[in-house]
């Protein structure tokens, strides 16, 4: 295990009396894909919210060896921790390209002065087109985000998370709503993103995707980690089957 | 102690009105998501009808009236008053609010402002501008508690209103229709899919709200008499009460309403004491509740909206502006032409339009781009204006510097108002800012120790020996002054376009669309809001200074909350998301070109307020996304039609999605 | 179809879309009491549009929708819902501001504890979430609420878009047969849109596969399950079917 990447130690989240994450310890090393699965309400989204600063948590969160748990969300993003949302959460009234530009160029007082006196021409648009190519959506760059179908919205979310450059990607059900063909193509994309450097945490209920593409899988139930191991082990592990899979999963499905 | 208790109980009368208005506001907001600024005005009409029946037996309609031979008995008069309220609720719902039910919520809020203006104007026309006495439905009497005589009327009043509010609470809480009312405003499509008609639910809410408000005003106004201004603006404290209740809890509305009434009554007692400082005699009854509400909300608020919180305000789309030299030059030439071919009141009208355009532009920045509804723009302008007066008259600061420094004073105030916006959002922010504006108006602008009643003179501007003053002899609007206004406006518009089309503008739009997503994309949401408020307040401040220069002096009447609301309304209707919209707003705005035209060509005299109110309503119904937006859509439609050669594309049409309301 | 009685919901040569441009064309399908129809197809095929058209939320551009034997005509969406045709939309159609309890109260016109118990037995998780605001719940919990709410309303026809969206595999495996049983028992006509082709077909009576806005394949679910290559072909290239609608012998 290297210092690089995302590491949590004993991450705990409470909502009132409910312990939504109970001392979760996860390592996302560069270039690897880690799967996070578990029943509905197990605390997967909560984990992503906690790591990215959208909900209060106890425990340690380290990015490339530095503690980031005290930083506000936007600074965690600029530090290289990037996420997507289960419910899409695109900027619906902006075009797809602008959605990505938002992530690529932050504002501020200095930006304001520059905007007034030396406005930037549309230079770094290749940031946008590169990110869109990665998810295979180059042709919808000028469409309003809200006019996309559900599946496309999820993919744009992934592109937006990539756009500013990221060390670690946290993807919350990016493939929900994709048909099986698209889902297979998406698996290949996830793999190639990871191969190009970043570590990826992947949450999804599509088992052919998760078990097919991940290097390591962690299973949460009621906020606790009940299993960590390879996908092959997960397929047949009795606790995982009982809690989540229902029936053992063969190597390929649907 | 005895007097104190007496004043507390006397305050329950006012508190009862707050219960009536506050509960009605809550109900309407729950059902439709609208903050109905017309709640006070609508409640007032039925009470006026009731009062007039008792004064001279005349039943007054908006048009025409019936005179009864004898004054009807009080019960009958009260019943007629309530019936009027019922009909008014229905009429306003079906003729005004229903047609805009799919428009962005802000459009509906603007419509409510227009209804408020209309009804207030109508009251002045039909019942006169002066206070009229109102017969008391309840018997007068007193009971003795701990040796103090307490009036029973106020106590009974409060009891009646508490019971009525409890009935509304039970409706929302226990009936299926009540629960559906809450559901429908959040996700209309989902409610429809469950078999509810959101429209019918909204109509019921609207009618109940008006009737409730009318009853409270009928009861309460017997203490003070009726007066068109006061009862219209009573909506502001009622809104503050609504905020304390987080727009949800009727129980809190009731308690907060009674406390506020009692508090204001006691303050009224205290300021008459000799030990009370003179500078704090005016406006405290507004300032303190405002401060309390703000602290409560700020403490409860979150840095970022929590999961599953509703996207608060839906706004029209933005098309990002480009700096095009040709249209810019044409506009400038048009402006210069308009100024040089007019004179006197006409040129003054054109000049005022340019200034109002700037005020509207400040709304475009803050509301159109950043999605923050601030009703304190008038106060920003006012602050700059008063600063200008001090700088030019008292300290002799020379011209361009005085303008910029004064605008910076407004900027500072704007950044101060941005602080609550860190944690308070949407409709709640709108209410907080209007309360702030009212507090500033009463406490600062209306405070004779800070702002002398004879006015705040502003010295004419001169630049390199060139006189830029507005008047000389009988010339009401000198060309050099008007050109100066045009030049300043052009610079600001140019700056705006650069900001709006740059990275900053995009950041604004992202925050407007979704704060959580913006933060997760690396945007510092707070800093972005601070920047937006600063820019907007600076522009408003410049506009305030220009108003000051154009009048030569300023008084409290120059920047009333009411005028601020009117500018918001025209800014929205012009088009809250574009420069074009701001220009339209300037043309239509108070004292602008259209106003001058109406005044000069047709002698509308006393009907002006009524016509402008009705005009706003009709414009809003015809252009729910603003005139500039509608025009843009039409142009785009025509272009599509022209460019469409051959068969239409079979998939993915490029037109925007249907305007079905939904969350996101 | 054999022994199908009078259909509850029927579309005849339906065309519908946005801004006057059809996204689906020539859709003819029906669902009878106790029957389960799986509406399948790749992303953007027009599944959601078809469902919206059936309840009147998207304007018809041609053809007809018949509900309980009578044409949809100018009935408004809430009236369609009242006549017993319920759609669970793909955004779930729940209210973030209301609690689970309030949703259940809204759903049932008259409180019916017995039925409520039956439905909640299928979604035991919801029992523990009684007073939680829907906006705070996890994605899967919201989906369960959406379906439970619709079942509780006592529909004659139940249409569910993206039925298993965000649900854990175990829940889907348990829920699909449960819903089918409920439909059979109560004689509900069920239309499902699903991305899990096999799971959907395993509980459905019939499958209808859309691509590029047209029906490219229909057939008994069992047959479609057996002839997977035909289904795959329908997903891939619609063109070969676009003109002559492929139909499997029953
Ligand atoms: N703010 C909150 N207050 C109370 N409970 C909450 C809050 N946020 C989430 N929860 C609860 O915490 C639990 C964990 O939710 P979370 O969204 O993390 O689940 P998840 O594993 O992502 O599930 P899914 O697969 O369905 O998306 C759920 O039971 C949810 O209802
Ligand atoms: N609001 C809209 N405005 C314009 N076009 C739309 C709109 N909604 C969908 N479309 C288009 O209509 C076509 C059919 O979309 P539909 O949503 O019915 O597909 P779907 O089969 O449900 O896809 P998915 O599996 O991705 O949900 C698509 O090409 C889509 O782009
Ligand atoms: Mg989740
Ligand atoms: Mg769909």
PDB file of C-alpha atoms in Angstrom, chain B residues 98 101 172-177 179-180 182-184 186-200 306-310 644 648-651 653-658 660 662-663, chain C residues 18-19 21-23 25 44 52 55 57 76-79 81-82 85-98 102-103 105-110 133 135-139 142 149 212:
ATOM      1  CA  UNK B  98     -53.650  29.851 -12.296  1.00  0.00           C
ATOM      2  CA  UNK B 101     -48.917  28.124 -12.479  1.00  0.00           C
ATOM      3  CA  UNK B 172     -53.013  20.104   6.557  1.00  0.00           C
ATOM      4  CA  UNK B 173     -52.201  17.473   9.084  1.00  0.00           C
ATOM      5  CA  UNK B 174     -55.097  15.087   9.153  1.00  0.00           C
ATOM      6  CA  UNK B 175     -56.942  15.228   5.872  1.00  0.00           C
ATOM      7  CA  UNK B 176     -55.723  13.507   2.761  1.00  0.00           C
ATOM      8  CA  UNK B 177     -56.350  16.653   0.745  1.00  0.00           C
ATOM      9  CA  UNK B 179     -51.275  16.257   2.912  1.00  0.00           C
ATOM     10  CA  UNK B 180     -51.711  16.297  -0.856  1.00  0.00           C
ATOM     11  CA  UNK B 182     -48.139  19.959   0.659  1.00  0.00           C
ATOM     12  CA  UNK B 183     -47.095  17.246  -1.759  1.00  0.00           C
ATOM     13  CA  UNK B 184     -48.389  18.951  -4.871  1.00  0.00           C
ATOM     14  CA  UNK B 186     -43.171  20.003  -4.268  1.00  0.00           C
ATOM     15  CA  UNK B 187     -43.641  17.661  -7.198  1.00  0.00           C
ATOM     16  CA  UNK B 188     -46.655  18.485  -9.260  1.00  0.00           C
ATOM     17  CA  UNK B 189     -46.234  15.658 -11.723  1.00  0.00           C
ATOM     18  CA  UNK B 190     -46.022  13.072  -8.990  1.00  0.00           C
ATOM     19  CA  UNK B 191     -49.198  14.409  -7.392  1.00  0.00           C
ATOM     20  CA  UNK B 192     -50.996  14.249 -10.717  1.00  0.00           C
ATOM     21  CA  UNK B 193     -49.858  10.662 -11.147  1.00  0.00           C
ATOM     22  CA  UNK B 194     -51.521   9.871  -7.837  1.00  0.00           C
ATOM     23  CA  UNK B 195     -54.801  11.310  -9.032  1.00  0.00           C
ATOM     24  CA  UNK B 196     -54.713  14.730  -7.395  1.00  0.00           C
ATOM     25  CA  UNK B 197     -55.523  17.961  -9.145  1.00  0.00           C
ATOM     26  CA  UNK B 198     -52.907  20.412  -7.838  1.00  0.00           C
ATOM     27  CA  UNK B 199     -54.874  23.229  -9.337  1.00  0.00           C
ATOM     28  CA  UNK B 200     -57.977  22.536  -7.255  1.00  0.00           C
ATOM     29  CA  UNK B 306     -28.599  18.926   2.958  1.00  0.00           C
ATOM     30  CA  UNK B 307     -29.422  15.836   0.947  1.00  0.00           C
ATOM     31  CA  UNK B 308     -32.884  15.814  -0.515  1.00  0.00           C
ATOM     32  CA  UNK B 309     -33.593  19.456   0.151  1.00  0.00           C
ATOM     33  CA  UNK B 310     -35.676  21.013  -2.540  1.00  0.00           C
ATOM     34  CA  UNK B 644     -35.749  23.561 -41.430  1.00  0.00           C
ATOM     35  CA  UNK B 648     -37.989  17.057 -39.481  1.00  0.00           C
ATOM     36  CA  UNK B 649     -35.348  15.101 -37.567  1.00  0.00           C
ATOM     37  CA  UNK B 650     -36.864  12.007 -36.056  1.00  0.00           C
ATOM     38  CA  UNK B 651     -35.035  11.949 -32.740  1.00  0.00           C
ATOM     39  CA  UNK B 653     -35.232  17.616 -31.168  1.00  0.00           C
ATOM     40  CA  UNK B 654     -33.174  20.615 -30.159  1.00  0.00           C
ATOM     41  CA  UNK B 655     -36.000  22.524 -28.512  1.00  0.00           C
ATOM     42  CA  UNK B 656     -36.000  22.790 -24.722  1.00  0.00           C
ATOM     43  CA  UNK B 657     -37.876  20.275 -22.616  1.00  0.00           C
ATOM     44  CA  UNK B 658     -41.514  20.981 -21.856  1.00  0.00           C
ATOM     45  CA  UNK B 660     -43.292  20.426 -16.618  1.00  0.00           C
ATOM     46  CA  UNK B 662     -40.470  18.779 -11.277  1.00  0.00           C
ATOM     47  CA  UNK B 663     -37.692  18.732  -8.808  1.00  0.00           C
TER      48      UNK B 663
ATOM     49  CA  UNK C  18     -41.853  16.240 -27.858  1.00  0.00           C
ATOM     50  CA  UNK C  19     -42.369  19.569 -29.613  1.00  0.00           C
ATOM     51  CA  UNK C  21     -41.571  15.484 -33.242  1.00  0.00           C
ATOM     52  CA  UNK C  22     -42.518  11.862 -32.568  1.00  0.00           C
ATOM     53  CA  UNK C  23     -40.155   9.835 -30.382  1.00  0.00           C
ATOM     54  CA  UNK C  25     -44.407   5.550 -33.675  1.00  0.00           C
ATOM     55  CA  UNK C  44     -33.297   6.235 -25.780  1.00  0.00           C
ATOM     56  CA  UNK C  52     -45.930   8.913 -20.360  1.00  0.00           C
ATOM     57  CA  UNK C  55     -51.249   8.301 -18.929  1.00  0.00           C
ATOM     58  CA  UNK C  57     -48.429  13.241 -19.790  1.00  0.00           C
ATOM     59  CA  UNK C  76     -56.355  14.871 -17.900  1.00  0.00           C
ATOM     60  CA  UNK C  77     -53.539  12.911 -16.247  1.00  0.00           C
ATOM     61  CA  UNK C  78     -54.994  13.099 -12.738  1.00  0.00           C
ATOM     62  CA  UNK C  79     -58.287  11.740 -14.028  1.00  0.00           C
ATOM     63  CA  UNK C  81     -54.795   8.135 -12.339  1.00  0.00           C
ATOM     64  CA  UNK C  82     -58.155   8.201 -10.582  1.00  0.00           C
ATOM     65  CA  UNK C  85     -54.035   3.556 -14.125  1.00  0.00           C
ATOM     66  CA  UNK C  86     -50.979   4.373 -12.037  1.00  0.00           C
ATOM     67  CA  UNK C  87     -47.522   5.219 -13.329  1.00  0.00           C
ATOM     68  CA  UNK C  88     -44.381   5.087 -11.189  1.00  0.00           C
ATOM     69  CA  UNK C  89     -42.140   7.469 -13.157  1.00  0.00           C
ATOM     70  CA  UNK C  90     -38.376   7.003 -13.511  1.00  0.00           C
ATOM     71  CA  UNK C  91     -37.712   9.887 -11.122  1.00  0.00           C
ATOM     72  CA  UNK C  92     -39.774   7.880  -8.637  1.00  0.00           C
ATOM     73  CA  UNK C  93     -42.537  10.429  -8.135  1.00  0.00           C
ATOM     74  CA  UNK C  94     -42.117  10.802  -4.426  1.00  0.00           C
ATOM     75  CA  UNK C  95     -42.149  13.910  -2.290  1.00  0.00           C
ATOM     76  CA  UNK C  96     -38.880  14.774  -0.565  1.00  0.00           C
ATOM     77  CA  UNK C  97     -40.637  16.853   2.055  1.00  0.00           C
ATOM     78  CA  UNK C  98     -43.068  14.163   3.232  1.00  0.00           C
ATOM     79  CA  UNK C 102     -47.525  10.576   4.896  1.00  0.00           C
ATOM     80  CA  UNK C 103     -46.815   8.961   1.543  1.00  0.00           C
ATOM     81  CA  UNK C 105     -51.645   7.973   3.791  1.00  0.00           C
ATOM     82  CA  UNK C 106     -51.736   9.883   0.526  1.00  0.00           C
ATOM     83  CA  UNK C 107     -51.706   6.751  -1.539  1.00  0.00           C
ATOM     84  CA  UNK C 108     -54.762   5.028  -0.100  1.00  0.00           C
ATOM     85  CA  UNK C 109     -58.046   6.769  -0.673  1.00  0.00           C
ATOM     86  CA  UNK C 110     -59.444   4.965   2.350  1.00  0.00           C
ATOM     87  CA  UNK C 133     -38.442  12.294   5.276  1.00  0.00           C
ATOM     88  CA  UNK C 135     -35.533  13.221   0.785  1.00  0.00           C
ATOM     89  CA  UNK C 136     -33.178  11.808   3.393  1.00  0.00           C
ATOM     90  CA  UNK C 137     -33.643   8.191   2.393  1.00  0.00           C
ATOM     91  CA  UNK C 138     -31.191   6.257   0.259  1.00  0.00           C
ATOM     92  CA  UNK C 139     -31.871   5.824  -3.434  1.00  0.00           C
ATOM     93  CA  UNK C 142     -36.918   5.754  -2.193  1.00  0.00           C
ATOM     94  CA  UNK C 149     -47.105   3.647  -2.553  1.00  0.00           C
ATOM     95  CA  UNK C 212     -35.574   3.803 -32.243  1.00  0.00           C
TER      96      UNK C 212
END
